[in-house]
Short mmCIF file of N, CA and C in Angstrom, two decimals:
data_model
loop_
_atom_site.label_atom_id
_atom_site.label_comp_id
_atom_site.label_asym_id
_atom_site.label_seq_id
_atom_site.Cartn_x
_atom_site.Cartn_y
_atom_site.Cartn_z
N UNK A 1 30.20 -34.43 -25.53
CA UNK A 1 30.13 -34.74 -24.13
C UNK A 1 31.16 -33.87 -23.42
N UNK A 2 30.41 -33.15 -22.26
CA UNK A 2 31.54 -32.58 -21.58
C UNK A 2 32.99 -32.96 -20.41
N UNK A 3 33.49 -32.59 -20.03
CA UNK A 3 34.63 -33.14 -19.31
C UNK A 3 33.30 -33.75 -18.05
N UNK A 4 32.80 -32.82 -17.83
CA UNK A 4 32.02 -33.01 -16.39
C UNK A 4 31.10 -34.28 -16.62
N UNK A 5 30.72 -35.07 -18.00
CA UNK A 5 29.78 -35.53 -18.52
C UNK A 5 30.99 -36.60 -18.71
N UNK A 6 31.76 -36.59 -18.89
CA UNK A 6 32.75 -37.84 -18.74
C UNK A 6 32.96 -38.70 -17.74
N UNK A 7 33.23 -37.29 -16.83
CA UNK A 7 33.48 -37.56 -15.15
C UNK A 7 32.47 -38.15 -14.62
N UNK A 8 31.06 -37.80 -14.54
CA UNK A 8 29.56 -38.70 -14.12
C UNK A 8 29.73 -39.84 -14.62
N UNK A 9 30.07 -39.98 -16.25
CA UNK A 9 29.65 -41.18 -16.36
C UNK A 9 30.84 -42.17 -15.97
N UNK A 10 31.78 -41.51 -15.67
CA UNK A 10 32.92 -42.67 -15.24
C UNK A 10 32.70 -43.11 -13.77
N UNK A 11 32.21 -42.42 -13.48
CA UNK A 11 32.13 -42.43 -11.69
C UNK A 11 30.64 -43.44 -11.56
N UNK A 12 30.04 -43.34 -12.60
CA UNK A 12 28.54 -44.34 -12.67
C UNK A 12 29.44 -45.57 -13.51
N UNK A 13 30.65 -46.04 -13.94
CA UNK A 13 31.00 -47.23 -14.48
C UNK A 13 30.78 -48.14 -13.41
N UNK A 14 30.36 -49.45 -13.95
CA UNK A 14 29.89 -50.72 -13.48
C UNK A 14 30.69 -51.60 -13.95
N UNK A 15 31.47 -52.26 -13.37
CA UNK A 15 32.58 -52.92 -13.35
C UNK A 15 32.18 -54.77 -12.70
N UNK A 16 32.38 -55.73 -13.59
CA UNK A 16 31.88 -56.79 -13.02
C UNK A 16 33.01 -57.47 -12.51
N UNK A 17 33.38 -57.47 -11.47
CA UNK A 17 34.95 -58.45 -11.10
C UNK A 17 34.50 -59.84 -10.65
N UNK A 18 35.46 -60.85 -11.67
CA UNK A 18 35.02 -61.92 -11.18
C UNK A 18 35.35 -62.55 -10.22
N UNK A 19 35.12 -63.54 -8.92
CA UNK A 19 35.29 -63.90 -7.84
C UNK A 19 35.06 -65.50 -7.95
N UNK A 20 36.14 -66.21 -7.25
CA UNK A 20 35.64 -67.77 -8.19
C UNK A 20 34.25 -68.15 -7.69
N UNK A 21 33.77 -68.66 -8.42
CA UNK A 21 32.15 -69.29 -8.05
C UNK A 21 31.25 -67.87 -7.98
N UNK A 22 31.81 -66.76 -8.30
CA UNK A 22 30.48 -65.67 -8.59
C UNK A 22 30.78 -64.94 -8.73
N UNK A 23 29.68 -63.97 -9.36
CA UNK A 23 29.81 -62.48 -10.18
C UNK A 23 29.63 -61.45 -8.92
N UNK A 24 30.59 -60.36 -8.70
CA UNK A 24 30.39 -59.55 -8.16
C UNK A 24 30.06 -58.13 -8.93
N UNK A 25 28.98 -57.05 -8.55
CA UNK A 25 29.22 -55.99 -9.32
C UNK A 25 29.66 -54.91 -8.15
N UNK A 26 30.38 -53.94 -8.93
CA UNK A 26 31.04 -53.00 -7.74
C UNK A 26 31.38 -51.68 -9.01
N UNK A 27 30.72 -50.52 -7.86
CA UNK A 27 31.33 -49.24 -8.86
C UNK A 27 32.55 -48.76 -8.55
N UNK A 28 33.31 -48.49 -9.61
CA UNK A 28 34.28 -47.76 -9.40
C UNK A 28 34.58 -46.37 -9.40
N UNK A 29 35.79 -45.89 -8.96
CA UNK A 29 35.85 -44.53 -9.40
C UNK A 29 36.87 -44.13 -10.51
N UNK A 30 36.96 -42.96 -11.20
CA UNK A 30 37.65 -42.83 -12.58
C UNK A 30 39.18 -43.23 -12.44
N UNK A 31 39.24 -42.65 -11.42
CA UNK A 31 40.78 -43.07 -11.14
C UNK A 31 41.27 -44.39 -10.87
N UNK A 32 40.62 -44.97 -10.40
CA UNK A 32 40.20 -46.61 -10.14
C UNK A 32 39.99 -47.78 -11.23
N UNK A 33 39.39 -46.95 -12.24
CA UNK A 33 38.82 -47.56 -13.89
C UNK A 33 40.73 -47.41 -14.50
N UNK A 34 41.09 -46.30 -14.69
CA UNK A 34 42.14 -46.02 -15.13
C UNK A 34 43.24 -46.86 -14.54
N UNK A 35 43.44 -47.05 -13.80
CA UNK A 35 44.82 -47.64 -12.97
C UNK A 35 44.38 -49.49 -13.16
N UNK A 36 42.95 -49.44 -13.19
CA UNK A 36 42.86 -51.24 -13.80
C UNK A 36 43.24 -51.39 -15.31
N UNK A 37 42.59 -49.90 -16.37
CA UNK A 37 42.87 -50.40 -17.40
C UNK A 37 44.86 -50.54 -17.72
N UNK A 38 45.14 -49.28 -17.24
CA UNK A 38 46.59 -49.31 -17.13
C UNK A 38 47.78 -50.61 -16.40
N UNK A 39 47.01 -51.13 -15.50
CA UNK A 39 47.59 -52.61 -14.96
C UNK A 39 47.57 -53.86 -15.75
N UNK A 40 45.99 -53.65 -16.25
CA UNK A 40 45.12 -55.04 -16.84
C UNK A 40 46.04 -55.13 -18.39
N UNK A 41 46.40 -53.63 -18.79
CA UNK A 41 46.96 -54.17 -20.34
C UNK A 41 48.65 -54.44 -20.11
N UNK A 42 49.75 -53.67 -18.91
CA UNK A 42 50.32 -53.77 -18.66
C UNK A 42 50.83 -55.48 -18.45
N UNK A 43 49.50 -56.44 -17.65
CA UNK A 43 50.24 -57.57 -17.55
C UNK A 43 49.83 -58.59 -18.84
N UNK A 44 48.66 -57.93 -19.81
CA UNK A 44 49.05 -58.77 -20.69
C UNK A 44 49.47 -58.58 -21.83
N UNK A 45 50.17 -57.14 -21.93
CA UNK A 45 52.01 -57.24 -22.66
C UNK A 45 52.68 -58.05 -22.19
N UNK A 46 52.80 -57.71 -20.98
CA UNK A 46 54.08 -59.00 -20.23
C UNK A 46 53.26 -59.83 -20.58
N UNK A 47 52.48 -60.87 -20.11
CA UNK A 47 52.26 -62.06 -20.98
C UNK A 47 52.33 -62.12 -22.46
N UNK A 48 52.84 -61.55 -23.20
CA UNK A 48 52.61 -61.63 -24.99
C UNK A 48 54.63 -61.02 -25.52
N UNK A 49 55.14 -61.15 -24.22
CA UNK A 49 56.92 -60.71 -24.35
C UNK A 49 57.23 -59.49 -24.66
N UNK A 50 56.20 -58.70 -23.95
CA UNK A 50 56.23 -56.78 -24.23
C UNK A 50 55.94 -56.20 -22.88
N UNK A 51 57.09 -56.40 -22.48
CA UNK A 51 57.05 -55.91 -20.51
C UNK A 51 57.14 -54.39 -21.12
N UNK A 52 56.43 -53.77 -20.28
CA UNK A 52 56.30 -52.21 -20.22
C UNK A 52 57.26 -51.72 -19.17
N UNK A 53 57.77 -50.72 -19.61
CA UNK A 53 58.68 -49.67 -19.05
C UNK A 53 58.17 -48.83 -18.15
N UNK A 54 58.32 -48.68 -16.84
CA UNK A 54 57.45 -48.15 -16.34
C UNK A 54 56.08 -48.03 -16.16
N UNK A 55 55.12 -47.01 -16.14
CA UNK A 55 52.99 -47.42 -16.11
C UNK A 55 52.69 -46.59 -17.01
N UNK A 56 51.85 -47.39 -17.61
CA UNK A 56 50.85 -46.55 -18.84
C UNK A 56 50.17 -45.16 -18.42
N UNK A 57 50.36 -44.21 -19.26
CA UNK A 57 49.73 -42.72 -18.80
C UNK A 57 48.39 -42.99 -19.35
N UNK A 58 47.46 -43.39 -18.30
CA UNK A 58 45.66 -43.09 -18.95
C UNK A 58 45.33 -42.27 -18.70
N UNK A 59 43.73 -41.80 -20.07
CA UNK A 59 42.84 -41.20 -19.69
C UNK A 59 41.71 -41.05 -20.39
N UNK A 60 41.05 -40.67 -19.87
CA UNK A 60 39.58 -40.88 -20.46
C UNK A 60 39.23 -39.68 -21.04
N UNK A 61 38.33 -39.83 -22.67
CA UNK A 61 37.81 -38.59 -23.22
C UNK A 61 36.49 -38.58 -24.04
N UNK A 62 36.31 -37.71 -24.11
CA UNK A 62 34.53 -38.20 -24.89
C UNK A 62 34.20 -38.73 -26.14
N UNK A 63 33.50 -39.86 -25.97
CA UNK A 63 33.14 -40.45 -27.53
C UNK A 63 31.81 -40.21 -27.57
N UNK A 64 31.26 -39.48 -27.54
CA UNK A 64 29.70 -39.19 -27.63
C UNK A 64 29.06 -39.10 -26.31
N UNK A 65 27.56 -39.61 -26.35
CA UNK A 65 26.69 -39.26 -25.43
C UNK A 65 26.68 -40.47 -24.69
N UNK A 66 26.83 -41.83 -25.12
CA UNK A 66 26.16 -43.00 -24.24
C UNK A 66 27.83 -43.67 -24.17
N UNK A 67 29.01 -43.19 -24.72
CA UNK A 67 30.50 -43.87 -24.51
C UNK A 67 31.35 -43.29 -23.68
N UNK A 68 32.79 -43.98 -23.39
CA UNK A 68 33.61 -43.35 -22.98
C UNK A 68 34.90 -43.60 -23.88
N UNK A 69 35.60 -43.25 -23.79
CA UNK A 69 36.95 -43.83 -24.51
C UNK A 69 38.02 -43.65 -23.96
N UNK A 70 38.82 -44.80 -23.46
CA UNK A 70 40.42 -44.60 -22.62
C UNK A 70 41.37 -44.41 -23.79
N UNK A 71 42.65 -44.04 -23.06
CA UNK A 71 43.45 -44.40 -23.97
C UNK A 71 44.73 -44.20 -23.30
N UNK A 72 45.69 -45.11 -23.32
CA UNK A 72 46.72 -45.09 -22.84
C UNK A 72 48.25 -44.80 -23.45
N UNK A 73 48.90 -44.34 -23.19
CA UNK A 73 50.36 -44.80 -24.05
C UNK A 73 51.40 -45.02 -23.05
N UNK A 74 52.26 -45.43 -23.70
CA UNK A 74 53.76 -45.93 -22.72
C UNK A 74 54.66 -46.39 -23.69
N UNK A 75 55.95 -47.12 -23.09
CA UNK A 75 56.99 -47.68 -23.98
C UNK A 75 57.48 -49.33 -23.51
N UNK A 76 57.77 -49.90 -24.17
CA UNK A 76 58.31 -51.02 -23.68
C UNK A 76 59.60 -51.02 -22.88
N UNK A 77 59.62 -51.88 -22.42
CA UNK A 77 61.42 -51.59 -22.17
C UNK A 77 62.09 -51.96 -22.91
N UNK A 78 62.18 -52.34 -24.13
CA UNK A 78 62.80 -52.46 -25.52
C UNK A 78 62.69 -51.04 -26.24
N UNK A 79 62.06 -50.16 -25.48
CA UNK A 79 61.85 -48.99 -26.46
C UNK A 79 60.62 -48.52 -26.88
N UNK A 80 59.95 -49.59 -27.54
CA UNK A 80 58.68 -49.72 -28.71
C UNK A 80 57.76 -48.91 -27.93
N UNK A 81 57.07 -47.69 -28.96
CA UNK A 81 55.77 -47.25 -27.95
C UNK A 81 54.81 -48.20 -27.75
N UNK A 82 53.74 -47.80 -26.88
CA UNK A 82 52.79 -48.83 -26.54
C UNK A 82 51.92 -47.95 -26.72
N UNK A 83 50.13 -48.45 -27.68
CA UNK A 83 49.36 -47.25 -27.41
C UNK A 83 47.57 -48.60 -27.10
N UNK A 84 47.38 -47.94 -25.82
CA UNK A 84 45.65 -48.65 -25.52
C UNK A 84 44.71 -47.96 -25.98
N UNK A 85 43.50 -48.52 -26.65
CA UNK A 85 42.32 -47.52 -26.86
C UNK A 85 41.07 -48.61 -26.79
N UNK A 86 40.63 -47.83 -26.03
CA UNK A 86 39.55 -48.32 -25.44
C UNK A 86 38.02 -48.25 -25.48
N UNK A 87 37.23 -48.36 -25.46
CA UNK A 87 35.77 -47.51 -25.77
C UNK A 87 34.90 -48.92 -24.67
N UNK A 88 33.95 -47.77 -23.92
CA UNK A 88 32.87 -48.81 -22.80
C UNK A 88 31.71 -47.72 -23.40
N UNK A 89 31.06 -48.88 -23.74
CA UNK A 89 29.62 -48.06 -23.96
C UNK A 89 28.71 -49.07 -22.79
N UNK A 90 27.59 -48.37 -22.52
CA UNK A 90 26.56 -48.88 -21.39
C UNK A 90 27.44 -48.57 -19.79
N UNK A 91 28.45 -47.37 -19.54
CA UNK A 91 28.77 -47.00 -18.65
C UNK A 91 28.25 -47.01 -17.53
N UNK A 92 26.77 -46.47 -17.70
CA UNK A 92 26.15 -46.46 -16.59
C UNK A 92 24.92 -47.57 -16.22
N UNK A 93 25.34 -48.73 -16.21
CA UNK A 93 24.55 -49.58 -16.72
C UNK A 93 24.93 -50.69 -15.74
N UNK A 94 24.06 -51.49 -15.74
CA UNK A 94 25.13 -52.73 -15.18
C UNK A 94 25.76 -53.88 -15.67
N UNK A 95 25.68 -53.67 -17.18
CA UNK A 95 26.31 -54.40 -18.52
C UNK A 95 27.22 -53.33 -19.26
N UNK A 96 28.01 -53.04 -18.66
CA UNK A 96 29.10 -52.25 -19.47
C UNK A 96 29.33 -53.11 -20.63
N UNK A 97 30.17 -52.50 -22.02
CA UNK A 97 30.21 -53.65 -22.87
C UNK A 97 31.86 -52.70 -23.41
N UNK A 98 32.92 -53.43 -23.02
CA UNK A 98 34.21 -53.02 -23.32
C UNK A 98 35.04 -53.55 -24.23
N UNK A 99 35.52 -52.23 -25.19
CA UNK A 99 36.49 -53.23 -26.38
C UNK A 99 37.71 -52.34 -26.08
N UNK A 100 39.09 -53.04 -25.91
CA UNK A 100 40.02 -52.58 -26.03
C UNK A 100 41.32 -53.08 -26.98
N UNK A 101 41.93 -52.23 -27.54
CA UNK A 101 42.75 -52.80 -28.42
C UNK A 101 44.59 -52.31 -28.43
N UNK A 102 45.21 -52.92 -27.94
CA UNK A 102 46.43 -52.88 -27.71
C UNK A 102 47.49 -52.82 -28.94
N UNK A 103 48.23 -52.04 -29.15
CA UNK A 103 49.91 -52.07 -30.40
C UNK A 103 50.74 -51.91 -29.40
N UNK A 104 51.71 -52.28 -30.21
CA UNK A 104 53.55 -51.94 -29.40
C UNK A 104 53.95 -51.67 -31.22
N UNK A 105 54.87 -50.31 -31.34
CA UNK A 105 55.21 -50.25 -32.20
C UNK A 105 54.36 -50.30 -33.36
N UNK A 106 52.90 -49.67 -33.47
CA UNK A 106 52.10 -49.30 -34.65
C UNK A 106 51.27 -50.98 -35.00
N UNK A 107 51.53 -52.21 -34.03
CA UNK A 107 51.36 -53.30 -34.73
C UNK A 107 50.34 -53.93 -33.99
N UNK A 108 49.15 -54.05 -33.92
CA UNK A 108 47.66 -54.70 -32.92
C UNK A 108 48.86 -56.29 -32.50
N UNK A 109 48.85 -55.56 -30.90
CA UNK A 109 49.05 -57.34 -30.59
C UNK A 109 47.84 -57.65 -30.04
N UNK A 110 46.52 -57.55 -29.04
CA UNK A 110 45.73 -57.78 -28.63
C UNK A 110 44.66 -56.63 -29.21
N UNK A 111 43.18 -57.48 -29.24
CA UNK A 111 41.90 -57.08 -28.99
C UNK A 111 40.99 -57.77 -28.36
N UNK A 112 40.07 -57.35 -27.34
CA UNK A 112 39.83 -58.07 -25.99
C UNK A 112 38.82 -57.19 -25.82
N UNK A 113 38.07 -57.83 -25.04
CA UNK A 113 36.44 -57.27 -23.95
C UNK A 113 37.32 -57.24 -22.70
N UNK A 114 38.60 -57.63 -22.37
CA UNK A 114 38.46 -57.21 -21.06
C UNK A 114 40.13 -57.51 -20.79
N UNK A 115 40.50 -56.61 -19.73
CA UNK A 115 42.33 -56.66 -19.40
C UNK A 115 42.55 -57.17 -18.55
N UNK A 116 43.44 -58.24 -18.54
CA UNK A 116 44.37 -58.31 -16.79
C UNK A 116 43.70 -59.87 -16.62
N UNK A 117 44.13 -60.15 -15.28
CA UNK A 117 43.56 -61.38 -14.74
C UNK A 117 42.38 -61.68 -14.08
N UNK A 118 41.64 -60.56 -14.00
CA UNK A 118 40.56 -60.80 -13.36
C UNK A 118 39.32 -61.06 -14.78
N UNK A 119 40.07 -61.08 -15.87
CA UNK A 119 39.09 -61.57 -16.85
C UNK A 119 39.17 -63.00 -17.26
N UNK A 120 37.90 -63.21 -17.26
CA UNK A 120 37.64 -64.78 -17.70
C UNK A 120 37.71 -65.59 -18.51
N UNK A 121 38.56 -66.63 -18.52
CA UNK A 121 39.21 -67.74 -19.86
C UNK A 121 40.24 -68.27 -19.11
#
């Protein structure tokens, strides 16, 4: 997949934000996808006692023809690196289907369909 073939399909991501009492769908843009995934894992380190040092550096790169794959890194403020990786397949779709998986220091603290507070539970 090319950079430009990244870029379409990030810019066609379908993003479901939830709203109480209903589903909204809304597209985003790449830069937009990035700065949620970079927030969304950011606050739930801090919820799990792994406040991040500063903001996660994202970005998106090709996992084939029908994926995308983020990936973030940063440090704690204890030090510890932090690394996100991510993969949304059905990008352009209106069922994205997202797995992301979070370490601090080489060690999985989270794996999740979805980051931050606007996900549901």
């Amino acid at each position: 997949m090319t950079a430009r073939a990244v870029r379409a399909a990030a810019l066609a991501l379908v993003v479901l934000v939830t709203v109480p009492g209903c589903r909204v769908l809304e597209r985003i843009s790449e830069n937009a996808y990035l700065n949620a995934v970079a927030s969304g894992a950011t606050a739930e380190l801090d919820a799990r006692g792994h406040p991040v040092a500063g903001r996660l550096d994202c970005a998106l790169s090709p996992s084939g023809t029908v994926a995308l794959r983020v990936g973030c890194t940063g440090r704690t403020a204890a030090g510890r690196p932090v690394a996100v990786v991510g993969t949304v397949t059905g990008a352009d779709t209106a069922r994205p289907r997202e797995r992301y998986v979070v370490t601090v220091g080489g060690r999985e603290v989270l794996r999740t369909t979805c980051l931050g507070a606007a996900c549901p539970g």
